PDB file of C-alpha atoms in Angstrom:
ATOM      1  CA  MET A   1      24.514   0.632  11.762  1.00 44.00           C
ATOM      2  CA  THR A   2      21.697  -0.925  13.872  1.00 41.00           C
ATOM      3  CA  ASP A   3      19.647  -1.681  10.959  1.00 44.00           C
ATOM      4  CA  THR A   4      22.738  -3.238   9.329  1.00 40.00           C
ATOM      5  CA  LEU A   5      23.415  -5.387  12.202  1.00 40.00           C
ATOM      6  CA  THR A   6      19.908  -6.700  12.617  1.00 46.00           C
ATOM      7  CA  SER A   7      19.831  -7.546   8.724  1.00 45.00           C
ATOM      8  CA  PHE A   8      22.998  -9.148   8.690  1.00 39.00           C
ATOM      9  CA  ARG A   9      22.219 -11.319  11.771  1.00 46.00           C
ATOM     10  CA  SER A  10      18.866 -12.061  10.281  1.00 47.00           C
ATOM     11  CA  VAL A  11      20.782 -13.650   6.966  1.00 43.00           C
ATOM     12  CA  CYS A  12      23.610 -15.265   8.739  1.00 48.00           C
ATOM     13  CA  ALA A  13      21.772 -16.677  11.414  1.00 50.00           C
ATOM     14  CA  PRO A  14      19.993 -19.325   9.390  1.00 51.00           C
ATOM     15  CA  VAL A  15      23.352 -19.927   7.471  1.00 48.00           C
ATOM     16  CA  LEU A  16      25.202 -20.550  10.599  1.00 47.00           C
ATOM     17  CA  MET A  17      22.597 -22.844  12.163  1.00 49.00           C
ATOM     18  CA  ARG A  18      22.495 -24.908   8.701  1.00 46.00           C
ATOM     19  CA  LEU A  19      26.225 -24.962   8.966  1.00 43.00           C
ATOM     20  CA  LEU A  20      26.081 -26.227  12.343  1.00 45.00           C
ATOM     21  CA  ALA A  21      23.475 -28.856  11.737  1.00 44.00           C
ATOM     22  CA  LEU A  22      25.625 -30.192   8.946  1.00 40.00           C
ATOM     23  CA  CYS A  23      28.624 -30.515  10.802  1.00 43.00           C
ATOM     24  CA  THR A  24      26.559 -32.109  13.393  1.00 44.00           C
ATOM     25  CA  LEU A  25      25.335 -34.723  11.243  1.00 39.00           C
ATOM     26  CA  LEU A  26      28.539 -35.320   9.498  1.00 40.00           C
ATOM     27  CA  ALA A  27      29.982 -36.001  13.351  1.00 43.00           C
ATOM     28  CA  VAL A  28      27.548 -38.873  13.731  1.00 42.00           C
ATOM     29  CA  VAL A  29      27.650 -40.441  10.381  1.00 40.00           C
ATOM     30  CA  PRO A  30      29.561 -43.848  10.617  1.00 43.00           C
ATOM     31  CA  ALA A  31      31.506 -43.178   7.413  1.00 42.00           C
ATOM     32  CA  ALA A  32      32.789 -39.655   8.275  1.00 44.00           C
ATOM     33  CA  PRO A  33      36.555 -38.925   9.160  1.00 48.00           C
ATOM     34  CA  ALA A  34      37.257 -39.361  12.759  1.00 43.00           C
ATOM     35  CA  ALA A  35      38.531 -35.971  12.920  1.00 50.00           C
ATOM     36  CA  ALA A  36      34.763 -34.807  12.567  1.00 49.00           C
ATOM     37  CA  ASP A  37      34.079 -36.152  16.059  1.00 50.00           C
ATOM     38  CA  ASP A  38      36.339 -33.943  17.448  1.00 57.00           C
ATOM     39  CA  LEU A  39      34.215 -30.552  15.999  1.00 67.00           C
ATOM     40  CA  ASN A  40      32.671 -28.598  18.561  1.00 82.00           C
ATOM     41  CA  ARG A  41      30.562 -25.583  18.557  1.00 85.00           C
ATOM     42  CA  ALA A  42      33.478 -23.002  18.813  1.00 85.00           C
ATOM     43  CA  GLU A  43      35.570 -24.539  16.208  1.00 86.00           C
ATOM     44  CA  ILE A  44      32.543 -24.702  13.690  1.00 87.00           C
ATOM     45  CA  GLU A  45      31.784 -20.985  14.653  1.00 86.00           C
ATOM     46  CA  LYS A  46      35.691 -20.222  14.157  1.00 87.00           C
ATOM     47  CA  ILE A  47      35.456 -22.035  10.457  1.00 88.00           C
ATOM     48  CA  VAL A  48      32.172 -20.106   9.729  1.00 86.00           C
ATOM     49  CA  ARG A  49      33.781 -16.889  10.880  1.00 87.00           C
ATOM     50  CA  GLU A  50      36.970 -17.403   8.769  1.00 87.00           C
ATOM     51  CA  TYR A  51      35.187 -18.159   5.704  1.00 86.00           C
ATOM     52  CA  LEU A  52      32.772 -14.942   6.068  1.00 85.00           C
ATOM     53  CA  LEU A  53      36.008 -12.806   6.396  1.00 89.00           C
ATOM     54  CA  ALA A  54      37.622 -14.407   3.453  1.00 89.00           C
ATOM     55  CA  ASN A  55      34.302 -14.124   1.224  1.00 89.00           C
ATOM     56  CA  PRO A  56      32.383 -11.139   2.512  1.00 88.00           C
ATOM     57  CA  GLU A  57      30.851 -10.624  -0.682  1.00 90.00           C
ATOM     58  CA  VAL A  58      28.938 -13.579   0.585  1.00 88.00           C
ATOM     59  CA  ILE A  59      26.950 -11.176   3.008  1.00 88.00           C
ATOM     60  CA  SER A  60      26.204  -8.827   0.308  1.00 89.00           C
ATOM     61  CA  GLU A  61      24.758 -11.472  -1.936  1.00 90.00           C
ATOM     62  CA  ALA A  62      22.627 -12.993   0.918  1.00 89.00           C
ATOM     63  CA  LEU A  63      21.325  -9.418   1.826  1.00 90.00           C
ATOM     64  CA  THR A  64      20.368  -8.933  -1.833  1.00 90.00           C
ATOM     65  CA  GLU A  65      18.718 -12.186  -2.051  1.00 90.00           C
ATOM     66  CA  LEU A  66      16.635 -11.645   1.254  1.00 90.00           C
ATOM     67  CA  ASP A  67      15.562  -8.167  -0.187  1.00 86.00           C
ATOM     68  CA  ARG A  68      14.460 -10.309  -3.404  1.00 89.00           C
ATOM     69  CA  ARG A  69      12.592 -12.842  -1.638  1.00 91.00           C
ATOM     70  CA  GLU A  70      11.023 -10.441   0.936  1.00 87.00           C
ATOM     71  CA  ARG A  71       9.816  -8.212  -2.174  1.00 84.00           C
ATOM     72  CA  GLU A  72       8.302 -11.286  -3.929  1.00 86.00           C
ATOM     73  CA  ALA A  73       6.593 -12.385  -0.850  1.00 86.00           C
ATOM     74  CA  ALA A  74       5.021  -9.065  -0.270  1.00 81.00           C
ATOM     75  CA  GLU A  75       3.875  -8.794  -3.827  1.00 79.00           C
ATOM     76  CA  ALA A  76       2.110 -12.205  -3.626  1.00 83.00           C
ATOM     77  CA  ALA A  77       0.435 -11.551  -0.648  1.00 81.00           C
ATOM     78  CA  ARG A  78      -0.701  -8.217  -2.102  1.00 79.00           C
ATOM     79  CA  VAL A  79      -2.097  -9.966  -5.281  1.00 81.00           C
ATOM     80  CA  GLN A  80      -3.760 -12.488  -3.053  1.00 83.00           C
ATOM     81  CA  ALA A  81      -5.495  -9.780  -0.917  1.00 81.00           C
ATOM     82  CA  LEU A  82      -6.369  -8.161  -4.061  1.00 85.00           C
ATOM     83  CA  SER A  83      -8.355 -11.228  -4.938  1.00 82.00           C
ATOM     84  CA  ASP A  84      -9.655 -11.866  -1.635  1.00 85.00           C
ATOM     85  CA  SER A  85     -10.743  -8.126  -1.334  1.00 87.00           C
ATOM     86  CA  ALA A  86     -11.918  -7.618  -5.056  1.00 90.00           C
ATOM     87  CA  ASP A  87     -15.609  -7.125  -4.290  1.00 91.00           C
ATOM     88  CA  ILE A  88     -15.313  -4.633  -1.331  1.00 91.00           C
ATOM     89  CA  LEU A  89     -12.505  -2.705  -3.313  1.00 93.00           C
ATOM     90  CA  PHE A  90     -14.247  -2.128  -6.415  1.00 93.00           C
ATOM     91  CA  ASN A  91     -18.012  -2.545  -5.557  1.00 91.00           C
ATOM     92  CA  SER A  92     -18.397  -1.315  -2.032  1.00 94.00           C
ATOM     93  CA  THR A  93     -21.692   0.262  -1.389  1.00 92.00           C
ATOM     94  CA  ARG A  94     -19.999   2.851   0.776  1.00 93.00           C
ATOM     95  CA  GLN A  95     -17.429   4.063  -1.773  1.00 91.00           C
ATOM     96  CA  VAL A  96     -17.638   7.051  -3.978  1.00 95.00           C
ATOM     97  CA  VAL A  97     -17.403   6.631  -7.794  1.00 96.00           C
ATOM     98  CA  LEU A  98     -16.251   9.400 -10.178  1.00 96.00           C
ATOM     99  CA  GLY A  99     -16.296   9.458 -14.086  1.00 95.00           C
ATOM    100  CA  ASN A 100     -18.486   6.628 -15.362  1.00 96.00           C
ATOM    101  CA  PRO A 101     -20.257   4.510 -13.064  1.00 94.00           C
ATOM    102  CA  GLU A 102     -20.277   1.623 -15.589  1.00 94.00           C
ATOM    103  CA  GLY A 103     -17.221   1.930 -17.079  1.00 94.00           C
ATOM    104  CA  ALA A 104     -15.032  -1.077 -18.065  1.00 93.00           C
ATOM    105  CA  LEU A 105     -12.020   0.284 -16.711  1.00 95.00           C
ATOM    106  CA  THR A 106     -11.316   0.904 -12.925  1.00 96.00           C
ATOM    107  CA  LEU A 107      -9.117   3.158 -10.968  1.00 97.00           C
ATOM    108  CA  VAL A 108      -9.096   2.861  -7.584  1.00 97.00           C
ATOM    109  CA  GLU A 109      -7.304   5.783  -5.279  1.00 98.00           C
ATOM    110  CA  PHE A 110      -6.604   5.726  -1.644  1.00 97.00           C
ATOM    111  CA  PHE A 111      -6.077   9.370  -0.573  1.00 98.00           C
ATOM    112  CA  ASP A 112      -5.773  11.801   2.189  1.00 98.00           C
ATOM    113  CA  TYR A 113      -7.098  15.463   2.415  1.00 98.00           C
ATOM    114  CA  ASN A 114      -3.976  16.621   3.869  1.00 97.00           C
ATOM    115  CA  CYS A 115      -1.728  14.852   1.305  1.00 97.00           C
ATOM    116  CA  GLY A 116       0.456  17.278  -0.790  1.00 96.00           C
ATOM    117  CA  TYR A 117       0.849  14.611  -3.436  1.00 96.00           C
ATOM    118  CA  CYS A 118      -2.733  13.794  -3.572  1.00 97.00           C
ATOM    119  CA  LYS A 119      -3.217  17.563  -4.229  1.00 96.00           C
ATOM    120  CA  ARG A 120      -0.992  17.289  -7.095  1.00 95.00           C
ATOM    121  CA  ALA A 121      -2.286  14.291  -8.634  1.00 96.00           C
ATOM    122  CA  TYR A 122      -5.898  15.219  -8.675  1.00 97.00           C
ATOM    123  CA  GLY A 123      -5.166  17.008 -11.875  1.00 95.00           C
ATOM    124  CA  ASP A 124      -3.782  13.563 -13.190  1.00 95.00           C
ATOM    125  CA  MET A 125      -7.060  11.879 -12.258  1.00 96.00           C
ATOM    126  CA  VAL A 126      -9.233  14.847 -13.774  1.00 96.00           C
ATOM    127  CA  LYS A 127      -7.394  14.443 -17.044  1.00 97.00           C
ATOM    128  CA  LEU A 128      -7.629  10.734 -16.902  1.00 97.00           C
ATOM    129  CA  MET A 129     -11.343  10.995 -16.787  1.00 96.00           C
ATOM    130  CA  GLU A 130     -11.652  13.407 -19.623  1.00 96.00           C
ATOM    131  CA  GLU A 131      -9.592  11.314 -21.828  1.00 95.00           C
ATOM    132  CA  ASN A 132     -11.062   7.981 -21.009  1.00 94.00           C
ATOM    133  CA  PRO A 133     -15.029   8.250 -21.049  1.00 95.00           C
ATOM    134  CA  ASP A 134     -14.955   4.226 -20.301  1.00 95.00           C
ATOM    135  CA  LEU A 135     -12.960   4.919 -16.815  1.00 97.00           C
ATOM    136  CA  LYS A 136     -14.730   4.357 -13.347  1.00 97.00           C
ATOM    137  CA  VAL A 137     -12.778   6.139 -10.754  1.00 97.00           C
ATOM    138  CA  VAL A 138     -13.263   4.810  -6.948  1.00 97.00           C
ATOM    139  CA  LEU A 139     -11.987   6.918  -4.306  1.00 97.00           C
ATOM    140  CA  LYS A 140     -11.409   5.622  -1.010  1.00 97.00           C
ATOM    141  CA  GLU A 141     -11.080   8.031   2.231  1.00 96.00           C
ATOM    142  CA  PHE A 142      -7.908   6.991   3.768  1.00 97.00           C
ATOM    143  CA  PRO A 143      -6.894   9.740   6.512  1.00 97.00           C
ATOM    144  CA  VAL A 144      -3.302   8.743   7.732  1.00 97.00           C
ATOM    145  CA  LEU A 145      -1.870  12.347   8.456  1.00 97.00           C
ATOM    146  CA  GLY A 146      -3.530  13.143  11.681  1.00 97.00           C
ATOM    147  CA  GLN A 147      -6.611  13.984  13.438  1.00 97.00           C
ATOM    148  CA  GLY A 148      -7.454  16.833  11.177  1.00 97.00           C
ATOM    149  CA  SER A 149      -7.409  14.434   8.142  1.00 98.00           C
ATOM    150  CA  VAL A 150      -9.806  12.025  10.123  1.00 98.00           C
ATOM    151  CA  GLU A 151     -12.245  14.765  10.690  1.00 98.00           C
ATOM    152  CA  ALA A 152     -12.199  15.772   7.042  1.00 98.00           C
ATOM    153  CA  ALA A 153     -12.879  12.096   5.998  1.00 98.00           C
ATOM    154  CA  GLN A 154     -15.725  11.994   8.285  1.00 98.00           C
ATOM    155  CA  VAL A 155     -17.235  15.296   6.756  1.00 98.00           C
ATOM    156  CA  ALA A 156     -16.584  13.903   3.284  1.00 98.00           C
ATOM    157  CA  VAL A 157     -18.700  10.356   4.105  1.00 98.00           C
ATOM    158  CA  ALA A 158     -21.248  12.637   5.515  1.00 97.00           C
ATOM    159  CA  VAL A 159     -21.338  14.479   2.135  1.00 98.00           C
ATOM    160  CA  ASN A 160     -21.608  11.368   0.101  1.00 97.00           C
ATOM    161  CA  SER A 161     -24.549  10.079   2.507  1.00 96.00           C
ATOM    162  CA  VAL A 162     -26.425  13.513   2.485  1.00 96.00           C
ATOM    163  CA  ALA A 163     -25.735  14.974  -1.314  1.00 97.00           C
ATOM    164  CA  PRO A 164     -23.812  12.176  -3.199  1.00 96.00           C
ATOM    165  CA  GLU A 165     -24.488  14.303  -6.426  1.00 96.00           C
ATOM    166  CA  LYS A 166     -22.290  17.156  -4.705  1.00 97.00           C
ATOM    167  CA  TYR A 167     -19.507  15.090  -3.741  1.00 97.00           C
ATOM    168  CA  GLY A 168     -17.324  15.741  -6.628  1.00 96.00           C
ATOM    169  CA  ALA A 169     -17.477  19.536  -6.418  1.00 97.00           C
ATOM    170  CA  PHE A 170     -16.941  19.045  -2.428  1.00 98.00           C
ATOM    171  CA  HIS A 171     -13.794  16.689  -2.945  1.00 98.00           C
ATOM    172  CA  GLU A 172     -12.326  19.342  -5.584  1.00 97.00           C
ATOM    173  CA  ALA A 173     -12.786  22.476  -3.289  1.00 97.00           C
ATOM    174  CA  LEU A 174     -11.395  20.841  -0.060  1.00 97.00           C
ATOM    175  CA  LEU A 175      -8.563  18.767  -1.837  1.00 97.00           C
ATOM    176  CA  LEU A 176      -7.335  21.965  -3.773  1.00 96.00           C
ATOM    177  CA  SER A 177      -7.842  24.059  -0.669  1.00 95.00           C
ATOM    178  CA  ARG A 178      -4.963  26.095   0.925  1.00 92.00           C
ATOM    179  CA  GLY A 179      -3.980  25.259   4.446  1.00 93.00           C
ATOM    180  CA  GLN A 180      -5.044  22.319   6.896  1.00 95.00           C
ATOM    181  CA  ALA A 181      -7.913  20.066   5.971  1.00 97.00           C
ATOM    182  CA  ASN A 182      -9.897  19.257   9.263  1.00 98.00           C
ATOM    183  CA  ARG A 183     -13.520  19.485  10.566  1.00 97.00           C
ATOM    184  CA  ALA A 184     -13.862  23.423   9.960  1.00 97.00           C
ATOM    185  CA  SER A 185     -12.437  23.585   6.815  1.00 97.00           C
ATOM    186  CA  ALA A 186     -14.366  20.480   5.511  1.00 98.00           C
ATOM    187  CA  LEU A 187     -17.721  21.957   6.811  1.00 98.00           C
ATOM    188  CA  ALA A 188     -16.745  25.186   5.199  1.00 97.00           C
ATOM    189  CA  ALA A 189     -16.193  23.203   1.649  1.00 97.00           C
ATOM    190  CA  ALA A 190     -19.563  21.524   1.896  1.00 98.00           C
ATOM    191  CA  THR A 191     -21.531  24.373   3.081  1.00 97.00           C
ATOM    192  CA  GLY A 192     -19.970  26.483   0.377  1.00 97.00           C
ATOM    193  CA  ILE A 193     -21.575  24.362  -2.162  1.00 97.00           C
ATOM    194  CA  GLY A 194     -25.098  24.613  -0.737  1.00 97.00           C
ATOM    195  CA  ILE A 195     -25.199  21.336   1.799  1.00 97.00           C
ATOM    196  CA  ALA A 196     -27.168  22.261   5.235  1.00 97.00           C
ATOM    197  CA  GLU A 197     -24.509  22.027   8.293  1.00 97.00           C
ATOM    198  CA  GLU A 198     -27.198  20.299  10.205  1.00 97.00           C
ATOM    199  CA  ASP A 199     -27.624  17.471   7.912  1.00 97.00           C
ATOM    200  CA  LEU A 200     -23.860  16.920   7.686  1.00 97.00           C
ATOM    201  CA  LEU A 201     -23.437  16.776  11.622  1.00 97.00           C
ATOM    202  CA  ALA A 202     -26.345  14.511  11.946  1.00 97.00           C
ATOM    203  CA  ALA A 203     -24.672  12.035   9.445  1.00 96.00           C
ATOM    204  CA  MET A 204     -21.283  12.590  10.968  1.00 96.00           C
ATOM    205  CA  GLN A 205     -22.968  10.983  14.208  1.00 95.00           C
ATOM    206  CA  THR A 206     -24.055   7.585  12.455  1.00 95.00           C
ATOM    207  CA  GLU A 207     -22.462   4.319  12.585  1.00 96.00           C
ATOM    208  CA  GLU A 208     -22.255   4.386   9.111  1.00 95.00           C
ATOM    209  CA  THR A 209     -19.327   7.196   8.907  1.00 95.00           C
ATOM    210  CA  ARG A 210     -17.350   5.040  11.405  1.00 95.00           C
ATOM    211  CA  LEU A 211     -17.713   1.805   9.471  1.00 96.00           C
ATOM    212  CA  THR A 212     -16.942   3.427   6.015  1.00 97.00           C
ATOM    213  CA  ILE A 213     -13.407   4.788   7.391  1.00 97.00           C
ATOM    214  CA  GLU A 214     -12.772   1.431   9.333  1.00 97.00           C
ATOM    215  CA  GLU A 215     -13.686  -0.455   6.113  1.00 96.00           C
ATOM    216  CA  VAL A 216     -10.811   1.685   3.873  1.00 97.00           C
ATOM    217  CA  TYR A 217      -8.343   1.154   6.927  1.00 97.00           C
ATOM    218  CA  THR A 218      -8.784  -2.728   6.648  1.00 94.00           C
ATOM    219  CA  LEU A 219      -8.349  -2.768   3.109  1.00 94.00           C
ATOM    220  CA  ALA A 220      -5.201  -0.765   3.119  1.00 94.00           C
ATOM    221  CA  ASN A 221      -4.146  -2.973   5.821  1.00 92.00           C
ATOM    222  CA  ARG A 222      -4.670  -6.081   3.687  1.00 90.00           C
ATOM    223  CA  LEU A 223      -2.769  -4.488   0.794  1.00 90.00           C
ATOM    224  CA  GLY A 224       0.110  -2.902   2.696  1.00 87.00           C
ATOM    225  CA  LEU A 225      -0.614   0.363   2.158  1.00 90.00           C
ATOM    226  CA  THR A 226       0.986   2.811   4.439  1.00 89.00           C
ATOM    227  CA  GLY A 227       0.540   6.107   2.320  1.00 94.00           C
ATOM    228  CA  THR A 228      -1.101   8.271   0.209  1.00 97.00           C
ATOM    229  CA  PRO A 229      -1.857   8.466  -2.832  1.00 97.00           C
ATOM    230  CA  SER A 230      -2.092   4.758  -3.622  1.00 96.00           C
ATOM    231  CA  TYR A 231      -3.877   3.324  -6.533  1.00 97.00           C
ATOM    232  CA  VAL A 232      -5.203   0.008  -7.579  1.00 95.00           C
ATOM    233  CA  ILE A 233      -5.295  -0.682 -11.534  1.00 95.00           C
ATOM    234  CA  GLY A 234      -6.097  -4.119 -12.368  1.00 91.00           C
ATOM    235  CA  ASP A 235      -4.247  -6.592 -10.023  1.00 87.00           C
ATOM    236  CA  GLU A 236      -1.619  -4.116  -9.439  1.00 91.00           C
ATOM    237  CA  VAL A 237      -0.984  -1.738  -6.411  1.00 91.00           C
ATOM    238  CA  VAL A 238       0.756   1.461  -7.431  1.00 94.00           C
ATOM    239  CA  MET A 239       1.904   3.409  -4.397  1.00 92.00           C
ATOM    240  CA  GLY A 240       2.674   7.040  -4.390  1.00 94.00           C
ATOM    241  CA  ALA A 241       2.152   9.852  -7.034  1.00 95.00           C
ATOM    242  CA  VAL A 242       3.690   8.284 -10.259  1.00 96.00           C
ATOM    243  CA  GLY A 243       2.075  11.017 -12.274  1.00 96.00           C
ATOM    244  CA  TYR A 244      -0.216  10.701 -15.447  1.00 96.00           C
ATOM    245  CA  GLU A 245       1.882   8.934 -17.742  1.00 96.00           C
ATOM    246  CA  GLN A 246       2.459   6.042 -15.713  1.00 96.00           C
ATOM    247  CA  LEU A 247      -1.065   5.660 -14.660  1.00 97.00           C
ATOM    248  CA  SER A 248      -2.329   6.439 -18.164  1.00 96.00           C
ATOM    249  CA  GLU A 249      -0.081   3.578 -19.721  1.00 96.00           C
ATOM    250  CA  LYS A 250      -1.201   1.004 -17.194  1.00 96.00           C
ATOM    251  CA  LEU A 251      -4.813   1.939 -18.002  1.00 96.00           C
ATOM    252  CA  GLU A 252      -4.016   1.637 -21.786  1.00 95.00           C
ATOM    253  CA  ALA A 253      -2.441  -1.892 -21.201  1.00 95.00           C
ATOM    254  CA  LEU A 254      -5.313  -2.839 -18.740  1.00 94.00           C
ATOM    255  CA  LYS A 255      -7.673  -2.109 -21.614  1.00 93.00           C
ATOM    256  CA  ASN A 256      -5.766  -3.916 -24.423  1.00 92.00           C
ATOM    257  CA  CYS A 257      -3.783  -6.787 -22.652  1.00 92.00           C
ATOM    258  CA  ASP A 258      -6.315  -7.398 -19.496  1.00 89.00           C
ATOM    259  CA  GLN A 259      -3.289  -6.550 -17.237  1.00 89.00           C
ATOM    260  CA  THR A 260      -1.167  -3.346 -16.415  1.00 91.00           C
ATOM    261  CA  THR A 261       1.627  -4.415 -18.797  1.00 89.00           C
ATOM    262  CA  CYS A 262       1.561  -5.847 -22.294  1.00 87.00           C
TER     263      CYS A 262
END
């Protein structure tokens, strides 16, 4: 109820102010009827109130219009942010690349090792790479689900620094593991594929590890991302585990039409 009242006020307050301003203007125009001079704030508010009570659908229409404008503004801001951040989004020296590093098609995924939807979406990514030899997949460590996620991301960044050729195997092992992802489970996944723990611990203490994760947080903030998985395909941000079919369709459209819809 509070959110509804807040939205009502946000929509109706500007309307009321415009009506008040218009009535005030009418009151000072010489050609206006003399009765307009007698209008005061209380009378104007009464007129507006009676109008809204008689025409309540106006409120619904205003809220719908407000929602449309806010979505349009958010999308425009996101497209601009994509353009402004394109180099660091697609070509950062800190990012992980799977699939074809020189591929003409690029799919960027923001993920969290404790995200159940990311775990389920992993198969979609693997299938897309298998069916599209020209696909470059960029992974962005975006730990948003607590301290364990941050710790797992720190280990992952260290893996990419110490043994980048083993990152794919590490990523699959940790993402598909059962239980909470954290420092201990991430280190276990890394050492399980032959990476020395002491090397990982040393890499985790470097400034580069902190900067890598901060870079992703900055990107996500610019793009308005709040959860995982989130994808970037061409100039479109796709939020949520939308599934193989939708991702495949967007990539196919990007290949054929240079945008995610033909």
